[in-house]
mmCIF file of C-alpha atoms in Angstrom:
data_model
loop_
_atom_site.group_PDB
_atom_site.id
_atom_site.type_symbol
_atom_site.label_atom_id
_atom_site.label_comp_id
_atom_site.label_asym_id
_atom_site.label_seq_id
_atom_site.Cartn_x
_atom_site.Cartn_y
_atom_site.Cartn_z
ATOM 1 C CA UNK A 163 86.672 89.298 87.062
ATOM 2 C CA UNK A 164 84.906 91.002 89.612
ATOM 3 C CA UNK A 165 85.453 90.729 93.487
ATOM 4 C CA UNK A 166 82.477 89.049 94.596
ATOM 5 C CA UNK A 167 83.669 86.190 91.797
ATOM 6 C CA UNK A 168 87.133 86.855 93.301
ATOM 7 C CA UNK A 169 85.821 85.995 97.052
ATOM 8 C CA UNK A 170 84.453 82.424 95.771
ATOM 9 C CA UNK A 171 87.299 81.227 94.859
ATOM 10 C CA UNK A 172 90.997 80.778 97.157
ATOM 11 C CA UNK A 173 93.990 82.653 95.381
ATOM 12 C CA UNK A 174 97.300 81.306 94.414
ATOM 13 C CA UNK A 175 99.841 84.480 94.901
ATOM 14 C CA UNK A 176 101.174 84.323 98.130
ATOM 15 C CA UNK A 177 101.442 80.579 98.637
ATOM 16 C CA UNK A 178 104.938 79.120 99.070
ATOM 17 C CA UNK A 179 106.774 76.331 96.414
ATOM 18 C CA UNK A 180 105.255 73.755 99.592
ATOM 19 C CA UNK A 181 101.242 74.860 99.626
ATOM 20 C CA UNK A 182 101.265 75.290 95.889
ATOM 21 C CA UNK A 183 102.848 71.648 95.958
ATOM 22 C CA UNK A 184 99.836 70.133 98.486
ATOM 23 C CA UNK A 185 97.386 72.356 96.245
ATOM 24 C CA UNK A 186 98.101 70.747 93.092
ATOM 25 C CA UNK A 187 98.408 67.215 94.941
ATOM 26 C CA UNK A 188 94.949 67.443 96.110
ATOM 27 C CA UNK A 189 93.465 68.533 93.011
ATOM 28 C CA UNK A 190 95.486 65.400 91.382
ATOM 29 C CA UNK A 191 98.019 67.162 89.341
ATOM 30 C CA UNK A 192 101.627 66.298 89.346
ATOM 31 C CA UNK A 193 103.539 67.425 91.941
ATOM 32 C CA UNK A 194 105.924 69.430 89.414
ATOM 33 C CA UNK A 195 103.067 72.030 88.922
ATOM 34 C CA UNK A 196 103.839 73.547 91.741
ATOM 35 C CA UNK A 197 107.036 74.715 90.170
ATOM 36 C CA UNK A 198 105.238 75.560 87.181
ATOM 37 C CA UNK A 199 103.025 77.212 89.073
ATOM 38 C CA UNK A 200 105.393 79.757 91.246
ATOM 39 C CA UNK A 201 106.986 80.376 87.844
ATOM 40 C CA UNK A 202 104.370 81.813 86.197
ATOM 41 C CA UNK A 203 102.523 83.736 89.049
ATOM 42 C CA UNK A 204 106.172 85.036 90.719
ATOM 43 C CA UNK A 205 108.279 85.350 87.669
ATOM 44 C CA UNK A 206 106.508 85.751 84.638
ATOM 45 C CA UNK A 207 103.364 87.881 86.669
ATOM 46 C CA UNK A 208 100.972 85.763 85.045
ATOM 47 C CA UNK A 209 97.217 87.202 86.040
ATOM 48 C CA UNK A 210 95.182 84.188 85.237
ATOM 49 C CA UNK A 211 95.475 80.145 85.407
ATOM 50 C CA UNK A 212 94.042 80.596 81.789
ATOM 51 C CA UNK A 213 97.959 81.637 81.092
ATOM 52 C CA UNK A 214 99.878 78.731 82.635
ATOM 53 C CA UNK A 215 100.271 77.400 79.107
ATOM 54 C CA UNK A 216 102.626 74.330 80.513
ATOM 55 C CA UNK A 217 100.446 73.305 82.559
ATOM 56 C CA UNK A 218 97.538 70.690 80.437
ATOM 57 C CA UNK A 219 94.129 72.023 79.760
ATOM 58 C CA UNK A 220 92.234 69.843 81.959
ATOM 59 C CA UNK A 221 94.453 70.716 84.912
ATOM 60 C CA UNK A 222 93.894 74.435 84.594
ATOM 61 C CA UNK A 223 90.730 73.792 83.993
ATOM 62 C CA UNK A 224 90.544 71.871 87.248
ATOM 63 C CA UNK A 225 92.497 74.587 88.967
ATOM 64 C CA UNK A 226 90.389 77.412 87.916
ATOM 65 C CA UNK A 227 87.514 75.850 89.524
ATOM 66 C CA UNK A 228 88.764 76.258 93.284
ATOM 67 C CA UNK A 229 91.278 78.786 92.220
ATOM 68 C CA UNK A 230 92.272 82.161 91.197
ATOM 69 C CA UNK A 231 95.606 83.804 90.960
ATOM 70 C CA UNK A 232 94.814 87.062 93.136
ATOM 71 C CA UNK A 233 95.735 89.642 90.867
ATOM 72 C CA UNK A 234 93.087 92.187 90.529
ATOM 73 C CA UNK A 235 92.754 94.625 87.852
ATOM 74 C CA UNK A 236 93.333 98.677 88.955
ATOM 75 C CA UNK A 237 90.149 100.275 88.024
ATOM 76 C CA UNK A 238 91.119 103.983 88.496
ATOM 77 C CA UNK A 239 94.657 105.671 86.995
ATOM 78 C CA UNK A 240 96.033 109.034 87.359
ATOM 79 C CA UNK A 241 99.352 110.423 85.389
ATOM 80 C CA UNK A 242 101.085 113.151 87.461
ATOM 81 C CA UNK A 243 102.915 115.902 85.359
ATOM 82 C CA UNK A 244 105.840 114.712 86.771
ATOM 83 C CA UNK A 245 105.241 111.274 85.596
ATOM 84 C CA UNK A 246 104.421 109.955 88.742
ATOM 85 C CA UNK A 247 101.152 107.251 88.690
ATOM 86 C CA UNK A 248 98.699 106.426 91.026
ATOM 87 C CA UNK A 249 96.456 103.084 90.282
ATOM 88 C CA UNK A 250 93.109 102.648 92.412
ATOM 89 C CA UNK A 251 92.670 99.066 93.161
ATOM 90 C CA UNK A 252 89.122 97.455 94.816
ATOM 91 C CA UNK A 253 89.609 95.085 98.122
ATOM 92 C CA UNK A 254 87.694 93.126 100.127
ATOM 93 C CA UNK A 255 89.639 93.129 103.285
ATOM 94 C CA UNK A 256 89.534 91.703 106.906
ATOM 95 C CA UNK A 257 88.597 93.526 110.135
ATOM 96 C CA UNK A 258 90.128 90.678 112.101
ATOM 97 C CA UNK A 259 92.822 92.638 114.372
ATOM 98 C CA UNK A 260 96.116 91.067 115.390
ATOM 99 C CA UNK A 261 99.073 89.024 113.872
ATOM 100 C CA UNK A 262 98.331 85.834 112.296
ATOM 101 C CA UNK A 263 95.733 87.375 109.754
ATOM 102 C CA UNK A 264 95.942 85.082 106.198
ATOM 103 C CA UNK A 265 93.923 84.733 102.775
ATOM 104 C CA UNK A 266 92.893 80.884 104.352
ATOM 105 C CA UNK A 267 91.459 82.722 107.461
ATOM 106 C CA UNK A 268 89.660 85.258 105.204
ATOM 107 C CA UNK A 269 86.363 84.039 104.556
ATOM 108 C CA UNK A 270 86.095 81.813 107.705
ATOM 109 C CA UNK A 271 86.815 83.841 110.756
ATOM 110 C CA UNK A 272 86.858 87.180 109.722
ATOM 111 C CA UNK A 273 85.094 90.250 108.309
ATOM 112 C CA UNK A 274 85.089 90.847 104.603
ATOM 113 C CA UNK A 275 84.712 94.489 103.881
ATOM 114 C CA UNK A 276 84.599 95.848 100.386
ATOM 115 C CA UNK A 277 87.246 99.277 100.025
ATOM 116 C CA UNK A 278 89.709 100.830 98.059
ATOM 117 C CA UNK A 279 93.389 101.100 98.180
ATOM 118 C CA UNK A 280 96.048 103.303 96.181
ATOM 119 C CA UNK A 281 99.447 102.178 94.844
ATOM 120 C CA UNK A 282 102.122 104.830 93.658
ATOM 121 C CA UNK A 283 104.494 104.385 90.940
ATOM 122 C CA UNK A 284 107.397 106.744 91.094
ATOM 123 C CA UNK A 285 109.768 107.003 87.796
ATOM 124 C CA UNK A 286 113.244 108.316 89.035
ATOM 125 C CA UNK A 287 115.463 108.212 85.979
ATOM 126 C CA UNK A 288 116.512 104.046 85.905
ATOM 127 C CA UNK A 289 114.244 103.376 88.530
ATOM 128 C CA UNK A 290 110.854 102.791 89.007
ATOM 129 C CA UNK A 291 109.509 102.471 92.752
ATOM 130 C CA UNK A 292 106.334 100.872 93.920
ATOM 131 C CA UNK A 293 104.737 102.717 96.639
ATOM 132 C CA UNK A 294 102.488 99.887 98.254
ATOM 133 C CA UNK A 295 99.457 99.924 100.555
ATOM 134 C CA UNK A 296 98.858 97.487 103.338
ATOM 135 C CA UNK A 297 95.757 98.103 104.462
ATOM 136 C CA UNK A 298 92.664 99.775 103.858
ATOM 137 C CA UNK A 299 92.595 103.443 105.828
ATOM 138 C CA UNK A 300 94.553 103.245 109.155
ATOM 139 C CA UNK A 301 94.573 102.717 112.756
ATOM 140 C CA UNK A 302 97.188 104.784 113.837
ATOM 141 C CA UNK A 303 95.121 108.229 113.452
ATOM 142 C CA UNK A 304 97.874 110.884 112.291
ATOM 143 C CA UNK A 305 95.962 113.988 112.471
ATOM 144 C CA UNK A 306 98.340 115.029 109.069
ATOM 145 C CA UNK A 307 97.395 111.785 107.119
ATOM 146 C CA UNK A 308 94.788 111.358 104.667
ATOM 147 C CA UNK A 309 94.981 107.618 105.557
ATOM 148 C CA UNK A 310 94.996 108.232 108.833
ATOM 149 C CA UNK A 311 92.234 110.742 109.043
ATOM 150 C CA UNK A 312 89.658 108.325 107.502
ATOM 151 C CA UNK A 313 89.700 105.782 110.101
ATOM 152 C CA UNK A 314 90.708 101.734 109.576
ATOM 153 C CA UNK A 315 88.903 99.663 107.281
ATOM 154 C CA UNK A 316 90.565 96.836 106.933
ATOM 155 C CA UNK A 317 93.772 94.774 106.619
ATOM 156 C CA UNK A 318 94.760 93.510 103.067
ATOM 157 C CA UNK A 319 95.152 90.168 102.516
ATOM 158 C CA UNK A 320 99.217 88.825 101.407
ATOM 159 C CA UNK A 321 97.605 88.404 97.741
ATOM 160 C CA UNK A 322 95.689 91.821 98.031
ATOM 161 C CA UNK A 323 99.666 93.094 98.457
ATOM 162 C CA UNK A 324 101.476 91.251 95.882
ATOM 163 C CA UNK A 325 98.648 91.818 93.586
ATOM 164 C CA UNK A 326 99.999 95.523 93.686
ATOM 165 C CA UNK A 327 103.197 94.241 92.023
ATOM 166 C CA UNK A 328 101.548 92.119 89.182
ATOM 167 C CA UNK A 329 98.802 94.839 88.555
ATOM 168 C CA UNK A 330 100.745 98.132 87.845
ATOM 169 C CA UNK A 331 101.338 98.532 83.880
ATOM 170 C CA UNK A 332 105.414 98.651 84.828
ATOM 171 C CA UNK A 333 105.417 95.733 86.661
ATOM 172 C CA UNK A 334 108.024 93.947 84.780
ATOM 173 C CA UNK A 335 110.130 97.310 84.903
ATOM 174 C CA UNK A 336 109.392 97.589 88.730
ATOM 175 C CA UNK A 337 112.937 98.430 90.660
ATOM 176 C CA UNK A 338 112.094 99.194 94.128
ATOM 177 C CA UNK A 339 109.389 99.128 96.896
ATOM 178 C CA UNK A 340 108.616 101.105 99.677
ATOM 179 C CA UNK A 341 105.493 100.087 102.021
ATOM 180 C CA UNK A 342 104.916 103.765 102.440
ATOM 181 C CA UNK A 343 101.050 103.826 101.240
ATOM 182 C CA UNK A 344 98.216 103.443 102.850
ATOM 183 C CA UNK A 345 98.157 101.829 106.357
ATOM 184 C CA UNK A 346 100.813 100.784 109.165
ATOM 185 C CA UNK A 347 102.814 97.713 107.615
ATOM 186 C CA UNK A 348 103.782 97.027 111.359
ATOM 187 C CA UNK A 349 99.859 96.720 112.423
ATOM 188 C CA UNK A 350 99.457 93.921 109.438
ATOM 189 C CA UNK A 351 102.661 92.512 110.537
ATOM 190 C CA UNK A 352 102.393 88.578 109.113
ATOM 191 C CA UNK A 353 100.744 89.378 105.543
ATOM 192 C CA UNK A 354 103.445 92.164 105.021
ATOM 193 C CA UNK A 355 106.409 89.815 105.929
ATOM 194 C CA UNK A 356 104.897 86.989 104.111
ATOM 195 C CA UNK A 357 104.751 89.653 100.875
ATOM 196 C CA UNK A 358 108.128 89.992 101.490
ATOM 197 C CA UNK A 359 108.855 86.571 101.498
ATOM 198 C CA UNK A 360 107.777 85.972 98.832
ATOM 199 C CA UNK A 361 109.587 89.137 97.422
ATOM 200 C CA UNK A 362 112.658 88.093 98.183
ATOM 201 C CA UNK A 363 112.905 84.517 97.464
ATOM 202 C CA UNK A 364 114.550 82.980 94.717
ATOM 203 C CA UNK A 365 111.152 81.140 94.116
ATOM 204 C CA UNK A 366 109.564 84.216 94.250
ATOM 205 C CA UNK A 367 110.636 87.742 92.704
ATOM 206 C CA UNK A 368 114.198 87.238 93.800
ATOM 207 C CA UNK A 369 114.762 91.084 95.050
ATOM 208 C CA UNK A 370 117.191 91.536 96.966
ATOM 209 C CA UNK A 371 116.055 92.958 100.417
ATOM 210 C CA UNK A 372 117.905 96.200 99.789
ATOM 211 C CA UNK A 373 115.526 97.286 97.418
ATOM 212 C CA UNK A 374 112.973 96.773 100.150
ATOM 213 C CA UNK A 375 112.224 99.839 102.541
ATOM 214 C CA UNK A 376 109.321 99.088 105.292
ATOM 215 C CA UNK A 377 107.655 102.318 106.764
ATOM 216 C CA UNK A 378 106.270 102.331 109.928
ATOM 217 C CA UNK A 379 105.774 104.884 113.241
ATOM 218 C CA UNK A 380 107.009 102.419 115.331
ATOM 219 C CA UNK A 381 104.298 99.247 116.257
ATOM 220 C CA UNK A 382 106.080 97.531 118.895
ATOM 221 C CA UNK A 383 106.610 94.769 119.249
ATOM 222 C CA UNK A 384 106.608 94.360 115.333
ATOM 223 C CA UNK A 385 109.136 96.511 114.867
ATOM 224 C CA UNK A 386 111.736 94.122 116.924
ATOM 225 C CA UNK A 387 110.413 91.204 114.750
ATOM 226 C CA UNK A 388 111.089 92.911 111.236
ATOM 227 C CA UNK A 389 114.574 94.039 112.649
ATOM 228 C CA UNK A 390 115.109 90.238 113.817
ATOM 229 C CA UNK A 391 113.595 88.692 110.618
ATOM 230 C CA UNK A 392 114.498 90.971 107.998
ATOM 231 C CA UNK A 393 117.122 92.619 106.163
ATOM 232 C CA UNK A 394 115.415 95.050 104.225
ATOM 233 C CA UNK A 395 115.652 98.623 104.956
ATOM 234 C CA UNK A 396 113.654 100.731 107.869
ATOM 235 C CA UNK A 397 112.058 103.887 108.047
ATOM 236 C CA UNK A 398 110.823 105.443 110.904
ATOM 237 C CA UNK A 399 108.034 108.526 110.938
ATOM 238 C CA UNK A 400 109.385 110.767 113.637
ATOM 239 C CA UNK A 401 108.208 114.050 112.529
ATOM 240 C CA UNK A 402 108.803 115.651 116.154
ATOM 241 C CA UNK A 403 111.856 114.725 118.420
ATOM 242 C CA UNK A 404 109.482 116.006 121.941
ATOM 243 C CA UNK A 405 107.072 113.546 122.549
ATOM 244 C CA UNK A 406 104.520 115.750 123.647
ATOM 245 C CA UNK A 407 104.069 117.625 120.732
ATOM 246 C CA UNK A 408 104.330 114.562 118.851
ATOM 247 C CA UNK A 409 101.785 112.782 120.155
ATOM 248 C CA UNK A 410 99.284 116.030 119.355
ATOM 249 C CA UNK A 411 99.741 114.979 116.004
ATOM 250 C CA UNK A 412 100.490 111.567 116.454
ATOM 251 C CA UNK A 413 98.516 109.963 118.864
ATOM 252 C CA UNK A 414 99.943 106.526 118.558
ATOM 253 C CA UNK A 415 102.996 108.253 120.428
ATOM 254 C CA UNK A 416 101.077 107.251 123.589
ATOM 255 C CA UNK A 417 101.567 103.512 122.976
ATOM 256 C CA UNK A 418 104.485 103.838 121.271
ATOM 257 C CA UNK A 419 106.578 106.296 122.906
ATOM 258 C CA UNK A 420 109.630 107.470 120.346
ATOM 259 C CA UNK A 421 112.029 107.472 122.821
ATOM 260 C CA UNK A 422 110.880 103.641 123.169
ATOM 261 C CA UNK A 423 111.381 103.435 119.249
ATOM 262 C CA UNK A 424 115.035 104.898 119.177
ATOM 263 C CA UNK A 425 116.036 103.122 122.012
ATOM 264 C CA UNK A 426 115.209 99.518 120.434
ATOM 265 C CA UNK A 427 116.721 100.675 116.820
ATOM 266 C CA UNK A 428 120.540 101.183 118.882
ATOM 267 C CA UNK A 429 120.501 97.780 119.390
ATOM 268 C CA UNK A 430 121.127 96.852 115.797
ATOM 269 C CA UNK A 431 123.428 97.656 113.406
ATOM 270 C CA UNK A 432 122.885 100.110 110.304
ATOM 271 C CA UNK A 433 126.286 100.286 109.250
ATOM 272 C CA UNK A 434 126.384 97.870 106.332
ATOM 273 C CA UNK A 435 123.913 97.390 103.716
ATOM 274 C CA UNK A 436 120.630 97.705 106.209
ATOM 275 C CA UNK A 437 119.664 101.475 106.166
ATOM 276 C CA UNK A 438 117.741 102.765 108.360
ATOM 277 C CA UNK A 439 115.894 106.658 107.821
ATOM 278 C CA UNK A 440 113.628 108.715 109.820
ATOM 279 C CA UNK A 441 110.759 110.626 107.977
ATOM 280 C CA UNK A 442 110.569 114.025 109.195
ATOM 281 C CA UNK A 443 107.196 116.426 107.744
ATOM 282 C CA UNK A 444 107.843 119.844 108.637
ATOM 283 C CA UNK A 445 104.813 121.918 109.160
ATOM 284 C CA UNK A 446 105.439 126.275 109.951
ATOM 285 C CA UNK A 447 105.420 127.377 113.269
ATOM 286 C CA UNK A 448 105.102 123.760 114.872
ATOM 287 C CA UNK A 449 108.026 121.489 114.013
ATOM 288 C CA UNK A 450 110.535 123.960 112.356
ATOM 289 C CA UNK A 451 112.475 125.599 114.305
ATOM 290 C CA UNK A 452 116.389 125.387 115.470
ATOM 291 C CA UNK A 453 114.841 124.298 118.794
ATOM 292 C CA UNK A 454 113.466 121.104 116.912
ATOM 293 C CA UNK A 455 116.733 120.583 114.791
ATOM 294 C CA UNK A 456 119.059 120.164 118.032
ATOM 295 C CA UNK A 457 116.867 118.298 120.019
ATOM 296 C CA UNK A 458 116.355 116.182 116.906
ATOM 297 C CA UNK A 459 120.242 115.999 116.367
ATOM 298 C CA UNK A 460 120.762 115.344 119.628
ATOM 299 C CA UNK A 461 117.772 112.237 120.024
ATOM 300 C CA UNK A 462 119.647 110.788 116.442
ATOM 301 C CA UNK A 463 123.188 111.293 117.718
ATOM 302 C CA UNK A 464 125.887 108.184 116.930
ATOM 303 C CA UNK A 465 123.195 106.384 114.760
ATOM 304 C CA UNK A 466 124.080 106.081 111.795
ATOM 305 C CA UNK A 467 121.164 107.041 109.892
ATOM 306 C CA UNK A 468 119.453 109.757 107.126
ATOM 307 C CA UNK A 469 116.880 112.100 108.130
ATOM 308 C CA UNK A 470 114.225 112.471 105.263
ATOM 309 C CA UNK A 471 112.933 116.286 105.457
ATOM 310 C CA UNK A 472 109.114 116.020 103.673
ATOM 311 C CA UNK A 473 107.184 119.060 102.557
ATOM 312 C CA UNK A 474 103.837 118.860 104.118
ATOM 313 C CA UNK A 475 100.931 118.767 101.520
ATOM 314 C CA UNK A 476 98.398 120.832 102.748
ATOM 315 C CA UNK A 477 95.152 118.637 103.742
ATOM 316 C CA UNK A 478 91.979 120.187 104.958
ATOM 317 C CA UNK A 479 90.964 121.084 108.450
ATOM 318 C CA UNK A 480 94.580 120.640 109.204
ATOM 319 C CA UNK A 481 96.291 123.771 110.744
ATOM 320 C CA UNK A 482 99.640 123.927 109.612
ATOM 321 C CA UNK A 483 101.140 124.880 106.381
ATOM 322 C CA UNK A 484 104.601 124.079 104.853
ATOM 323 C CA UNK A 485 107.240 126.103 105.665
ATOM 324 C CA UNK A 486 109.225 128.146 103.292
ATOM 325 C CA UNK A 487 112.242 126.592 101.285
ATOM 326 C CA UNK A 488 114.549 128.636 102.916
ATOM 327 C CA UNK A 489 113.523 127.630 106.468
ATOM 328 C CA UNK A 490 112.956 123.720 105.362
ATOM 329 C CA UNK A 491 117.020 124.578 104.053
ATOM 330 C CA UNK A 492 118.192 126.312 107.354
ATOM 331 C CA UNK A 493 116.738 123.235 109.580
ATOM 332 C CA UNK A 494 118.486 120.996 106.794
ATOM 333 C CA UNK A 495 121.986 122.859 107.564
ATOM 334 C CA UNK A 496 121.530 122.509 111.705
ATOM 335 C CA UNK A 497 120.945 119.086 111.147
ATOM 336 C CA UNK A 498 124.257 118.497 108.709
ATOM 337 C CA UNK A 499 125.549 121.128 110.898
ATOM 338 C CA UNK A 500 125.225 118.669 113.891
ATOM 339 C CA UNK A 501 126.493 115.504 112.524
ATOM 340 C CA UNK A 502 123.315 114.440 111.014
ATOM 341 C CA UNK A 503 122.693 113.444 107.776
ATOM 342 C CA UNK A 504 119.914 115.374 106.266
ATOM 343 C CA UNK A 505 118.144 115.409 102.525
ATOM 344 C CA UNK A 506 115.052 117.285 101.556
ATOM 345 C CA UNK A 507 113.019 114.424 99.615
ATOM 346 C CA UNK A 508 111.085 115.917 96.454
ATOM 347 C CA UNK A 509 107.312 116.055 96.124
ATOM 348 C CA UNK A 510 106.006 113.865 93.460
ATOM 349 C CA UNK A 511 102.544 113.378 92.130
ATOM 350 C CA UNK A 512 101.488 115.929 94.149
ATOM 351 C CA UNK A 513 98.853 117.362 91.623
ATOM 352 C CA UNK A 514 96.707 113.736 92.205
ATOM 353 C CA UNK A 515 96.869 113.640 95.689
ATOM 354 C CA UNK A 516 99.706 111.134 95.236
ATOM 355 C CA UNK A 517 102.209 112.562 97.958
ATOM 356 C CA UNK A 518 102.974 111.741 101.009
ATOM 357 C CA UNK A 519 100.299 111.919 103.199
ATOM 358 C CA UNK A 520 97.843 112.576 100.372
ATOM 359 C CA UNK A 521 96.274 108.780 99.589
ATOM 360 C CA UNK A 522 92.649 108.179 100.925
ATOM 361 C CA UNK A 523 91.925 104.868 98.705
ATOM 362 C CA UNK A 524 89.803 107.312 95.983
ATOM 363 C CA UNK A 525 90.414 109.773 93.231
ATOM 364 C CA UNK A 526 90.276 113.473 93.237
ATOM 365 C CA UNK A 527 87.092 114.699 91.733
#
């Protein structure tokens, strides 16, 4: 099914056990298809109505003509050496800005702009992590960001999300997710917690929240509501503990001021299940030296926390390169050194742009 058949018709995945119940009411079914209905989209990843085989013909037939589950087909692939996969999926997202954005508000108040988004799938011996987009491009602008660099197009709809989940050939094999791809969960605030939602809930995926890790540079006030509404894990892209040099290459640093950031994340408590990590990309000659390791030890000091050191994949018209291994190590040392936990994550799918910092919603030529 194509997109433009897609828009015509309202989608099922992301609706609750309560609007599936008023759907199916209104379209005079019984009110147990609802259930039914959650089962097979949540639990079973159905991708049509065509496969709700316990639900009667004539009611899927009356379903299908009003509805559509959501789940769209990928229409790219890529297979890293490493094993790591990258799907390309077609969107039609929403230009509307601000919280409250839903798939009911879609076609009525806002936008509809036809784009791209990119989904990682990262194989790590018994685990298999979803790396999900959220939007389409970015607004944040991180001069370092492939996302970033192309400019926003778009906020994906709560189905447009999930349908990342359904889509992916190992979606029944699926162990983790990380809203690390493209876009600022945080700046699509209510379709990424509703995603969750439904992630989490027992008529839903049933994850638990610690296989859950949210991404984000710090969209206040967002962030407080995630930390007050969720329980899934937080990761914060520092990438420079001075904010003036930060904000050179992140220029959301002027709105959302780091020191801000680390100031609201002491208030809650990381020393149970909830994790939360700071993303650090470490480019040569800017953000590598000792200097940057103390001041970085000393900004993270008494949280309990991880610092995440990323090699930086080199983008164009960018002008820093990754440092050597042994100076990525020595930073790594100052920071263990000082109290701080400190791992250098691995590169994966680097050879198809699939990296961090590396997805632009299209494949490599």
């Amino acid at each position: 099914m194509t997109i433009a058949e897609l828009d015509m018709k309202k989608k099922l995945l992301g609706k609750t056990p309560e609007e599936l119940r008023k759907i199916v009411l209104e379209e005079g079914l019984p009110g147990f298809t609802a259930g039914q209905i959650a089962q097979w989209i949540y639990q079973k990843r159905a991708r049509s109505i065509d496969e709700m085989t316990n639900i009667s013909k004539s009611g899927r037939q009356k379903l299908s003509e009003k509805y559509e589950t959501g789940v769209i087909p990928y229409t790219g692939l890529q297979v890293s050496r490493d094993g790591t996969k990258k799907y390309l999926f077609p969107v039609r997202c929403t230009l509307k800005s601000g919280l409250g954005v839903t798939d009911d508000c879609l076609a009525e108040e806002s936008t509809l702009e036809s784009g791209a988004v990119e989904a990682v799938m990262i194989p790590d011996g018994g685990r298999a992590t979803l790396c999900v987009s959220s939007q389409s491009g970015c607004r944040m602008g991180c001069k370092f960001c492939m996302t970033g660099r192309q400019g926003f197009h778009g906020h994906l709809s709560v189905a447009d999300i999930l349908s990342q989940f359904i889509a992916v050939d190992e979606s029944a094999n699926l162990t983790n997710a990380v809203f690390m791809g493209m876009g600022e969960p945080l700046d699509n605030y209510e379709n990424v917690m509703r995603a969750i939602e439904v992630l989490t809930a027992d008529w839903g995926f049933g994850w638990s929240p610690k296989r859950i890790t949210l991404s984000t540079i710090g969209v206040m006030p967002a962030l407080k509501k995630f930390l007050d509404e969720s329980r899934c894990h937080l990761a914060i892209s520092l990438h420079d503990p001075f904010p003036e040099e930060r904000f050179t290459i992140m220029p959301a640093e002027k709105a959302f001021d780091i020191r801000d950031i680390l100031a609201l994340v002491r208030q809650y408590d990381f020393t149970g299940q909830r994790r939360v990590s700071f993303e650090y990309t470490m480019f040569a000659g800017f953000n590598d030296s000792i200097r940057h390791a103390d001041a970085l030890s000393r900004m993270l000091k008494g949280l309990e926390c991880r610092v995440n050191l990323i090699r930086f994949h080199k983008i164009p018209d960018f002008p820093y390169d990754c440092p050597p291994d042994a100076v990525i190590k020595r930073f790594q040392e100052r920071l263990n050194a000082n109290g701080v936990l400190a791992t250098v994550r691995a590169s994966r799918g680097e050879d198809i742009l699939a990296a961090c910092g590396m997805l632009a919603g299209k494949h490599k030529e």
